Coordinates of C-alpha atoms and ligand atoms in Angstrom, one line a residue:
V1409 CA -15.7 -22.2 15.9
G1410 CA -18.5 -21.2 13.7
G1411 CA -22.1 -20.4 13.1
R1412 CA -24.2 -17.5 14.2
G1413 CA -27.7 -16.4 13.8
G1414 CA -28.8 -13.1 12.2
G1415 CA -27.0 -11.0 9.7
G1416 CA -27.2 -11.4 6.0
A1417 CA -26.4 -14.7 4.2
G1418 CA -22.8 -15.6 4.8
A1419 CA -22.3 -12.9 7.4
D1420 CA -20.2 -15.2 9.4
I1421 CA -17.7 -15.9 6.7
I1422 CA -14.3 -15.1 8.2
S1423 CA -12.5 -12.4 6.2
T1424 CA -9.3 -11.9 8.2
V1425 CA -7.3 -13.6 11.0
E1426 CA -4.6 -12.0 13.1
F1427 CA -2.6 -13.0 16.2
N1428 CA -1.4 -10.3 18.6
H1429 CA 2.3 -9.8 19.0
T1430 CA 2.8 -12.5 21.6
G1431 CA 0.2 -14.9 20.1
E1432 CA -1.9 -15.1 23.3
L1433 CA -4.8 -13.3 21.5
L1434 CA -6.2 -14.1 18.1
A1435 CA -8.7 -11.9 16.4
T1436 CA -11.0 -12.7 13.5
G1437 CA -13.1 -10.4 11.4
D1438 CA -16.1 -11.5 9.3
K1439 CA -18.3 -10.5 6.5
G1440 CA -21.0 -9.3 8.9
G1441 CA -18.7 -6.7 10.4
R1442 CA -18.1 -8.6 13.6
V1443 CA -14.8 -9.0 15.4
V1444 CA -14.3 -12.1 17.6
I1445 CA -11.3 -12.2 19.9
F1446 CA -10.0 -15.5 21.2
Q1447 CA -7.7 -15.8 24.2
R1448 CA -5.4 -18.7 25.0
E1449 CA -6.1 -20.3 28.3
Q1450 CA -3.4 -20.7 30.9
E1451 CA -1.8 -24.1 30.8
S1452 CA -3.0 -26.2 33.7
K1453 CA -0.5 -28.3 35.6
N1454 CA -2.5 -31.5 35.6
Q1455 CA -2.9 -31.5 31.9
V1456 CA 0.7 -31.6 30.8
H1457 CA -0.1 -33.2 27.5
R1458 CA -2.4 -30.4 26.5
R1459 CA -1.4 -26.9 25.8
G1460 CA -3.6 -23.8 26.4
E1461 CA -6.6 -23.7 24.1
Y1462 CA -8.1 -20.6 22.6
N1463 CA -11.5 -19.6 23.8
V1464 CA -13.8 -16.7 22.9
Y1465 CA -12.7 -13.6 24.9
S1466 CA -14.8 -10.9 23.4
T1467 CA -17.2 -10.4 20.5
F1468 CA -18.3 -7.0 19.1
Q1469 CA -19.8 -5.4 16.1
S1470 CA -17.1 -3.3 14.6
H1471 CA -18.7 -2.0 11.4
E1472 CA -22.2 -1.6 10.2
P1473 CA -23.5 -1.5 6.6
E1474 CA -23.6 2.1 5.4
F1475 CA -24.8 4.1 2.4
D1476 CA -22.7 6.7 0.6
Y1477 CA -25.4 9.1 -0.7
L1478 CA -23.0 11.2 -2.6
K1479 CA -21.8 8.3 -4.7
S1480 CA -24.9 6.2 -4.4
L1481 CA -22.8 3.4 -3.1
E1482 CA -23.4 0.7 -0.6
I1483 CA -20.5 0.3 1.8
E1484 CA -20.2 -3.2 3.1
E1485 CA -19.5 -3.9 6.7
K1486 CA -17.1 -6.7 5.9
I1487 CA -13.8 -6.5 7.9
N1488 CA -10.9 -6.5 5.5
K1489 CA -8.0 -6.4 8.0
I1490 CA -7.3 -6.3 11.7
R1491 CA -4.0 -5.0 13.2
W1492 CA -3.1 -5.2 16.9
L1493 CA -1.3 -2.5 18.7
P1494 CA 1.3 -3.6 21.2
Q1495 CA -0.1 -3.7 24.7
Q1496 CA 0.8 -0.7 26.8
N1497 CA -1.6 -0.8 29.7
A1498 CA -4.2 -3.2 31.0
A1499 CA -6.4 -2.6 27.9
Y1500 CA -5.9 -4.0 24.4
F1501 CA -6.1 -1.8 21.3
L1502 CA -6.7 -2.9 17.7
L1503 CA -7.4 -1.4 14.3
S1504 CA -10.2 -2.9 12.1
T1505 CA -11.1 -1.7 8.7
N1506 CA -13.8 -2.3 6.1
D1507 CA -13.6 -0.9 2.6
K1508 CA -13.7 2.8 3.7
T1509 CA -13.4 3.3 7.4
V1510 CA -10.7 2.4 9.9
K1511 CA -11.6 2.1 13.6
L1512 CA -9.5 2.0 16.7
W1513 CA -11.0 -0.2 19.3
K1514 CA -10.2 -0.4 23.0
V1515 CA -10.9 -3.8 24.6
S1516 CA -10.8 -3.8 28.4
E1517 CA -11.9 -5.9 31.3
R1518 CA -14.2 -4.9 34.1
D1519 CA -14.8 -6.9 37.2
K1520 CA -16.2 -4.3 39.6
R1521 CA -19.2 -1.9 39.3
P1522 CA -20.2 1.1 41.3
E1523 CA -23.3 0.9 43.5
G1524 CA -25.1 3.3 45.7
Y1525 CA -25.5 6.3 43.5
N1526 CA -27.5 9.2 45.0
L1527 CA -29.3 10.5 41.9
K1528 CA -29.8 7.2 40.1
D1529 CA -31.2 3.8 41.2
E1530 CA -29.4 0.5 40.6
E1531 CA -30.9 0.2 37.1
G1532 CA -29.6 3.7 36.1
R1533 CA -33.0 5.4 36.2
L1534 CA -33.0 8.9 37.7
R1535 CA -34.5 9.1 41.1
D1536 CA -37.2 11.6 42.1
P1537 CA -35.2 14.3 44.0
A1538 CA -38.0 14.5 46.5
T1539 CA -37.4 11.0 47.7
I1540 CA -33.6 11.6 48.3
T1541 CA -33.3 12.2 52.0
S1542 CA -29.8 11.1 52.8
L1543 CA -26.4 11.2 51.2
R1544 CA -24.8 7.9 50.2
V1545 CA -21.2 7.1 49.4
P1546 CA -21.0 4.9 46.2
V1547 CA -19.0 1.7 46.5
L1548 CA -17.3 -0.6 44.0
R1549 CA -18.7 -4.2 44.2
P1550 CA -17.1 -7.2 42.5
M1551 CA -19.0 -8.7 39.6
D1552 CA -18.5 -11.3 36.9
L1553 CA -15.7 -10.4 34.6
M1554 CA -17.0 -8.4 31.6
V1555 CA -15.0 -7.6 28.5
E1556 CA -16.0 -4.4 26.9
A1557 CA -15.0 -3.1 23.5
A1558 CA -15.4 0.6 22.8
P1559 CA -14.5 2.5 19.6
R1560 CA -11.9 5.2 20.4
R1561 CA -11.3 6.7 17.0
V1562 CA -13.0 6.5 13.6
F1563 CA -10.9 7.4 10.6
A1564 CA -13.1 7.9 7.5
N1565 CA -13.4 9.7 4.2
A1566 CA -9.9 9.3 3.0
H1567 CA -10.1 6.5 0.4
T1568 CA -11.8 6.5 -2.9
Y1569 CA -11.0 2.8 -3.6
H1570 CA -11.4 -0.1 -1.2
I1571 CA -8.9 -0.3 1.7
N1572 CA -7.0 -3.6 1.4
S1573 CA -4.2 -3.1 4.0
I1574 CA -3.4 -1.3 7.2
S1575 CA -0.2 -1.4 9.2
V1576 CA 0.9 0.2 12.4
N1577 CA 4.2 2.1 12.3
S1578 CA 6.9 1.4 14.9
D1579 CA 6.5 4.8 16.5
Y1580 CA 3.0 3.5 17.6
E1581 CA 1.8 7.0 17.0
T1582 CA 1.0 6.6 13.3
Y1583 CA -0.4 4.0 10.9
M1584 CA -0.9 3.6 7.2
S1585 CA -3.9 2.5 5.2
A1586 CA -3.8 1.5 1.6
D1587 CA -6.3 1.1 -1.2
D1588 CA -5.6 0.0 -4.8
L1589 CA -4.1 3.4 -5.8
R1590 CA -3.2 5.3 -2.6
I1591 CA -1.4 4.9 0.7
N1592 CA -2.4 7.3 3.5
L1593 CA -0.6 8.1 6.7
W1594 CA -2.6 8.8 9.9
N1595 CA -1.8 9.9 13.4
F1596 CA -3.9 8.0 16.0
E1597 CA -4.9 11.3 17.6
I1598 CA -6.1 13.0 14.5
T1599 CA -9.1 11.6 12.7
N1600 CA -10.1 14.4 10.4
Q1601 CA -6.8 14.6 8.5
S1602 CA -4.4 12.1 6.8
F1603 CA -1.4 12.5 4.5
S1604 CA -1.4 10.8 1.1
I1605 CA 2.2 9.5 1.0
L1606 CA 1.8 7.6 -2.3
S1607 CA -0.8 7.8 -4.9
W1608 CA -1.2 6.7 -8.4
G1609 CA -3.9 8.2 -10.6
P1610 CA -6.0 5.6 -12.3
R1611 CA -4.7 6.8 -15.6
T1612 CA -0.9 7.2 -15.0
G1613 CA 0.5 5.6 -18.0
W1614 CA 1.8 2.1 -17.6
L1615 CA 0.5 1.8 -14.1
E1616 CA -3.0 2.1 -15.5
R1617 CA -5.5 -0.3 -13.8
R1618 CA -2.7 -1.7 -11.7
V1619 CA -3.4 -2.6 -8.1
L1620 CA -1.4 -1.5 -5.2
R1621 CA -0.9 -3.6 -2.1
Y1622 CA 1.7 -3.2 0.6
D1623 CA 3.4 -4.3 3.7
S1624 CA 5.9 -2.5 5.8
F1625 CA 8.9 -3.4 7.9
Q1626 CA 10.5 -1.2 10.4
P1627 CA 13.4 -2.4 12.4
H1628 CA 13.0 -1.2 16.0
Q1629 CA 16.3 0.6 16.3
C1630 CA 15.7 3.0 13.6
R1631 CA 12.7 4.8 12.1
N1632 CA 13.5 4.0 8.5
L1633 CA 10.4 3.3 6.5
Y1634 CA 10.6 0.4 4.2
L1635 CA 7.5 0.3 2.2
L1636 CA 6.5 -2.3 -0.2
S1637 CA 3.8 -2.3 -2.8
Y1638 CA 3.0 -4.2 -5.8
P1639 CA 1.1 -3.5 -9.0
K1640 CA 0.4 -6.8 -10.7
H1641 CA 3.5 -9.0 -10.8
L1642 CA 5.8 -6.0 -10.2
L1643 CA 7.2 -5.4 -6.7
F1644 CA 8.3 -2.1 -5.5
V1645 CA 10.3 -1.8 -2.4
L1646 CA 10.7 1.8 -1.3
F1647 CA 13.8 2.5 0.8
F1648 CA 13.3 6.0 2.1
F1649 CA 10.9 6.3 -0.8
C1650 CA 13.5 5.4 -3.5
P1651 CA 11.8 2.5 -5.2
A1652 CA 13.6 -0.7 -6.2
V1653 CA 11.6 -2.6 -8.8
F1654 CA 11.5 -6.4 -8.4
E1655 CA 10.5 -8.2 -11.5
E1656 CA 11.0 -11.7 -12.9
P1657 CA 11.4 -11.8 -16.7
E1658 CA 8.5 -13.5 -18.2
D1659 CA 9.0 -16.8 -20.1
P1660 CA 7.5 -16.0 -23.6
S1661 CA 6.7 -19.6 -24.2
N1662 CA 4.4 -19.5 -21.1
R1663 CA 2.3 -16.5 -22.3
S1664 CA -1.4 -17.1 -22.5
F1665 CA -4.7 -15.2 -22.1
F1666 CA -4.4 -15.9 -18.3
S1667 CA -0.7 -14.9 -17.8
E1668 CA -1.4 -11.5 -16.4
I1669 CA -4.3 -12.6 -14.2
I1670 CA -2.4 -15.5 -12.6
S1671 CA 0.8 -13.5 -12.1
S1672 CA -1.1 -10.8 -10.3
I1673 CA 0.1 -10.7 -6.7
S1674 CA -2.6 -11.3 -4.1
D1675 CA -0.5 -10.9 -0.9
V1676 CA 2.9 -9.8 0.1
K1677 CA 4.8 -10.1 3.4
F1678 CA 8.1 -9.1 4.8
S1679 CA 9.9 -11.9 6.7
H1680 CA 10.3 -11.4 10.4
S1681 CA 14.0 -10.8 9.8
G1682 CA 13.2 -8.1 7.2
R1683 CA 15.6 -9.7 4.7
Y1684 CA 13.1 -11.5 2.5
I1685 CA 9.8 -10.8 0.8
M1686 CA 7.2 -13.4 0.1
T1687 CA 4.6 -12.9 -2.6
R1688 CA 1.6 -15.0 -3.5
D1689 CA 0.2 -15.2 -6.9
Y1690 CA -2.6 -17.5 -8.2
L1691 CA -0.4 -20.6 -8.6
T1692 CA 2.8 -20.0 -6.7
V1693 CA 4.5 -18.5 -3.6
K1694 CA 7.8 -16.8 -4.3
V1695 CA 10.5 -15.7 -1.9
W1696 CA 12.6 -12.7 -2.9
D1697 CA 15.9 -11.5 -1.4
L1698 CA 15.9 -7.8 -0.9
N1699 CA 19.3 -7.7 -2.5
M1700 CA 18.2 -9.4 -5.7
E1701 CA 15.7 -7.7 -7.9
N1702 CA 15.8 -9.8 -11.1
R1703 CA 14.4 -13.1 -9.8
P1704 CA 12.9 -14.7 -6.8
I1705 CA 15.3 -17.0 -4.8
E1706 CA 12.6 -19.6 -4.3
T1707 CA 9.4 -20.5 -6.1
Y1708 CA 6.9 -23.0 -4.6
Q1709 CA 4.0 -24.5 -6.6
V1710 CA 0.9 -24.3 -4.6
H1711 CA -1.5 -26.1 -6.9
D1712 CA 0.1 -26.5 -10.3
Y1713 CA -2.6 -29.0 -11.3
L1714 CA -5.0 -26.1 -11.8
R1715 CA -3.0 -24.9 -14.9
S1716 CA -5.2 -27.1 -17.0
K1717 CA -8.4 -25.7 -15.3
L1718 CA -7.8 -22.0 -15.8
C1719 CA -10.7 -21.7 -18.3
S1720 CA -13.3 -22.9 -15.9
L1721 CA -11.7 -21.0 -13.0
Y1722 CA -12.0 -17.9 -15.1
E1723 CA -15.6 -18.6 -15.8
N1724 CA -16.5 -19.1 -12.1
D1725 CA -14.4 -16.1 -11.1
C1726 CA -12.2 -18.2 -8.8
I1727 CA -9.1 -17.1 -10.7
F1728 CA -9.6 -13.7 -9.0
D1729 CA -9.4 -15.2 -5.5
K1730 CA -7.0 -13.4 -3.3
F1731 CA -5.0 -16.0 -1.3
E1732 CA -2.8 -14.8 1.5
C1733 CA 0.5 -16.2 2.7
V1734 CA 2.3 -16.3 6.1
W1735 CA 5.7 -17.1 7.5
N1736 CA 6.3 -19.1 10.6
G1737 CA 8.0 -17.4 13.5
S1738 CA 11.5 -18.2 12.3
D1739 CA 10.9 -17.6 8.6
S1740 CA 11.7 -21.3 7.8
V1741 CA 8.3 -22.4 6.9
I1742 CA 5.7 -20.8 4.6
M1743 CA 1.9 -21.5 4.7
T1744 CA -0.7 -20.6 2.1
G1745 CA -4.2 -21.7 1.2
S1746 CA -5.8 -23.5 -1.7
Y1747 CA -9.2 -25.0 -2.7
N1748 CA -11.2 -27.9 -1.2
N1749 CA -10.3 -26.6 2.3
F1750 CA -6.7 -27.6 1.6
F1751 CA -3.7 -25.5 2.7
R1752 CA -0.1 -25.9 1.9
M1753 CA 3.2 -25.7 3.9
F1754 CA 6.6 -25.4 2.4
D1755 CA 9.7 -26.0 4.5
R1756 CA 12.4 -23.8 3.0
N1757 CA 15.3 -25.8 4.5
T1758 CA 14.3 -29.4 3.7
K1759 CA 12.3 -28.3 0.6
R1760 CA 9.6 -30.7 1.8
D1761 CA 6.0 -29.6 1.3
V1762 CA 2.7 -30.9 2.6
T1763 CA -1.0 -30.5 1.8
L1764 CA -3.3 -30.5 4.8
E1765 CA -7.1 -30.2 5.0
A1766 CA -9.2 -28.1 7.4
S1767 CA -12.6 -29.7 7.6
R1768 CA -14.9 -31.0 10.3
E1769 CA -15.1 -34.4 8.8
N1770 CA -11.4 -35.0 8.6
S1771 CA -10.1 -33.2 11.7
K1772 CA -11.6 -34.3 15.0
P1773 CA -10.5 -32.4 18.0
R1774 CA -7.0 -33.5 19.0
A1775 CA -6.6 -35.8 16.0
I1776 CA -3.5 -35.7 13.9
L1777 CA -3.9 -34.2 10.4
K1778 CA -3.2 -36.6 7.6
P1779 CA -1.4 -35.2 4.5
R1780 CA -3.7 -35.1 1.5
K1781 CA -2.7 -35.7 -2.1
V1782 CA -4.3 -34.5 -5.3
C1783 CA -3.9 -36.8 -8.3
V1784 CA -3.6 -35.5 -11.8
G1785 CA -4.8 -37.9 -14.5
G1786 CA -3.7 -41.6 -14.5
K1787 CA -4.8 -43.9 -11.8
R1788 CA -6.1 -42.6 -8.5
R1789 CA -4.9 -44.2 -5.4
K1790 CA -7.4 -44.9 -2.5
D1791 CA -6.3 -41.9 -0.4
E1792 CA -6.0 -39.4 -3.2
I1793 CA -8.5 -37.0 -4.6
S1794 CA -8.8 -36.2 -8.3
V1795 CA -8.5 -32.6 -9.6
D1796 CA -12.0 -32.9 -11.0
S1797 CA -13.6 -33.6 -7.6
L1798 CA -12.0 -30.6 -5.8
D1799 CA -14.6 -28.3 -4.3
F1800 CA -13.8 -24.7 -5.5
S1801 CA -16.3 -23.1 -3.2
K1802 CA -14.3 -24.2 -0.2
K1803 CA -11.2 -22.0 -0.2
I1804 CA -8.7 -21.1 2.4
L1805 CA -7.8 -17.5 1.8
H1806 CA -6.8 -16.3 5.3
T1807 CA -4.4 -18.0 7.7
A1808 CA -2.2 -16.8 10.6
W1809 CA 0.9 -18.3 12.3
H1810 CA 1.6 -17.8 16.0
P1811 CA 4.6 -15.4 16.3
S1812 CA 6.8 -17.8 18.3
E1813 CA 5.2 -21.3 18.4
N1814 CA 3.9 -23.9 15.9
I1815 CA 0.3 -22.9 16.3
I1816 CA -1.7 -21.9 13.2
A1817 CA -5.1 -20.4 12.6
V1818 CA -6.9 -21.3 9.4
A1819 CA -10.2 -19.7 8.3
A1820 CA -12.3 -22.0 6.2
T1821 CA -15.4 -20.0 5.2
N1822 CA -17.3 -19.6 8.5
N1823 CA -15.1 -22.0 10.5
L1824 CA -11.9 -21.2 12.3
Y1825 CA -9.5 -24.0 12.9
I1826 CA -6.5 -23.8 15.3
F1827 CA -3.9 -26.5 14.8
Q1828 CA -0.8 -27.0 16.9
D1829 CA 2.2 -29.3 17.1
K1830 CA 1.5 -32.6 18.7
V1831 CA 2.9 -32.7 22.2
N1832 CA 4.4 -36.1 22.9
Ligands
LIG1458 C1 -1.0 -10.2 23.6 O1 -2.0 -10.7 24.4 C2 -1.6 -11.1 25.7 C3 -2.9 -11.8 26.3 O2 -3.7 -11.5 27.0 C4 -1.0 -10.0 26.5 O3 -0.6 -10.5 27.7 C5 0.2 -9.5 25.7 O4 0.8 -8.4 26.4 C6 -0.2 -9.1 24.3 N1 1.1 -8.9 23.6 C7 1.4 -7.7 23.1 C8 2.8 -7.5 22.5 O5 0.6 -6.8 23.0
LIG1459 C1 -9.5 18.8 12.7 O1 -10.1 19.0 13.9 C2 -9.5 19.9 14.8 C3 -10.2 19.9 16.1 O2 -11.6 19.8 16.0 C4 -9.4 21.3 14.2 O3 -8.7 22.2 15.0 C5 -8.7 21.2 12.8 O4 -8.7 22.4 12.2 C6 -9.3 20.1 12.0 N1 -8.5 19.9 10.8 C7 -9.0 19.9 9.5 C8 -8.0 19.7 8.5 O5 -10.2 19.9 9.3
LIG1460 C1 6.3 -22.2 -17.4 O1 5.3 -23.2 -17.2 C2 5.9 -24.4 -16.6 C3 4.8 -25.4 -16.5 O2 3.9 -25.4 -17.5 C4 6.4 -24.1 -15.2 O3 7.0 -25.2 -14.7 C5 7.5 -23.0 -15.4 O4 7.9 -22.6 -14.1 C6 6.8 -21.8 -16.1 N1 7.8 -20.7 -16.2 C7 7.7 -19.5 -15.7 C8 8.8 -18.6 -15.9 O5 6.7 -19.2 -15.0
LIG1461 C1 9.2 -22.8 12.2 O1 9.0 -24.1 11.7 C2 10.1 -25.0 11.9 C3 9.8 -26.3 11.2 O2 8.6 -26.8 11.7 C4 10.3 -25.2 13.4 O3 11.4 -26.0 13.7 C5 10.4 -23.8 14.1 O4 10.4 -24.0 15.5 C6 9.3 -22.9 13.7 N1 9.6 -21.6 14.3 C7 8.7 -21.0 15.1 C8 9.2 -19.8 15.7 O5 7.6 -21.5 15.3

C-alpha cells in the first residue's frame, strides 16, 4: 500500500504502525501527518485458503505543520505514535501524536442521512423564509457507508522536547505522554492541564543529555503502575515509582568511540505476560527478566556484520536510526528491522533466526518469503548479498505483530507490507 500525491517530499513515509487490541484494525501514521486505518475483511466461506485481507477503512489528516512563534520553531506534522483505545461503543477511538500535540480521534460509521429540513435545502443552504409555506418532518435515508474521523480532544503545550511515546492506562481515563526528559499524565477529559510525573532537567548530573523512553504495563486486576524508562543503555523499571536499575556491565575490551552510541536504546517493550522486557539497541535485541537486573537473559545479534561499517554509518547518520522491536502474541518470537528492507525474527525457544525482505520485487502477492542471507567477506554464494551492497536508505524501523495471530505489518519507507502464515 503506498504512494500518494501532494504533501512535501516523503510525506507518505510511514512513521508508525499499530494494530488495535484484537488485530482487526491496523493504523499507520506518516510523515505528512496523515493516519490511514486498515480493516480486516470478513473471511468468505468459498475462499477457505485465504484469510481476511486488510483494506483501507478510513484516511484522515491528523496533524498539520505548525509554527511556534514564541520559540521560532517549526513543528512538523509527522505522526510519531498511535495508540488505540479499547472499543466501548460503536465508534473507535485512537490517540495520535506529533512532536508536541496529542489528539484524541473518534472514528465512526454513518450509513444514513437526514433529509427534508425545513430551514435548509438538501445542499445545506439556508432557504428564504418567505418560500417556506409548509412544515416538513425530516427523515433518515440510507446512504453509502461513510467513515468519519473527528478530533475529540487536543492536548497541547505540555512538552518542551519531542514526544516519543504515548500509552493509555488501564483505567482508560488517563494516558501518559513522554518526551526525552519528561513524562506527563493526562486525563482524557481535561486538555488544559497535565501532571508531570517524572522529569529530568537537562543538566541533572549523570543523567545529562540522556534520553528517556518508556513503556508501561498494567495488569488488569490491579492498578499498579509499572513504568519503564531508559536513558542510554540503562533501564529503569519503576515499581510504584521505586526504580530498579537494569544495566549490563560493559566489556572494557569492546570500548570504542561508538560504544555509547550503539548501546543507546531505541525501543523498549514489555512482554504481553509482563515478565520480560525487550530492548533494542543499534546492533542487538536483548530480553531482560524483571527479576534480574545485572544482565539480559537473552541477546540476539540483529546485524553484527555492521560492526566493521560503523565509521561510514556514523558519517551518513544511520547510526542514529531508531529501530523498534515487537513480540509476537505469545512472547515466543521477536521481530525487529534492519537495512536493505530486511527484517529479522528470533524464535526464543528454538533459538532459530531468519532474515526476511519486504520489497515489491521480491514479494509478490501471496508468494512465500524466502529467507535472505548477508555474506561477510570470503566467497559470496549465488543467493547471498554482500555487506557492501546493502542499501542503507531502505530501513525497516516500524513493525507490528497481530495480538493473537501470525500476521505482521512491516513499514518500508512509504510501503506497508502485511505478511501472514501460509494457510495449507
Ligand atoms: C478492534 O477492531 C475491531 C474491528 O472492527 C473491533 O470489532 C474490535 O472491537 C476492536 N477491538 C478492541 C479491543 O477495541
Ligand atoms: C481548565 O479549563 C477549565 C474549564 O474551562 C477551567 O475551569 C480550569 O480552571 C482550567 N484549568 C487550568 C489549569 O487552566
Ligand atoms: C564484544 O564484541 C564481540 C564481537 O566483536 C561480541 O560478540 C560480544 O558480545 C561483545 N561483548 C559485549 C559485552 O558486548
Ligand atoms: C508466536 O510464534 C510462534 C512461532 O511461530 C507460534 O507458534 C505462536 O502461535 C505465535 N503466537 C501468536 C499468539 O501468534
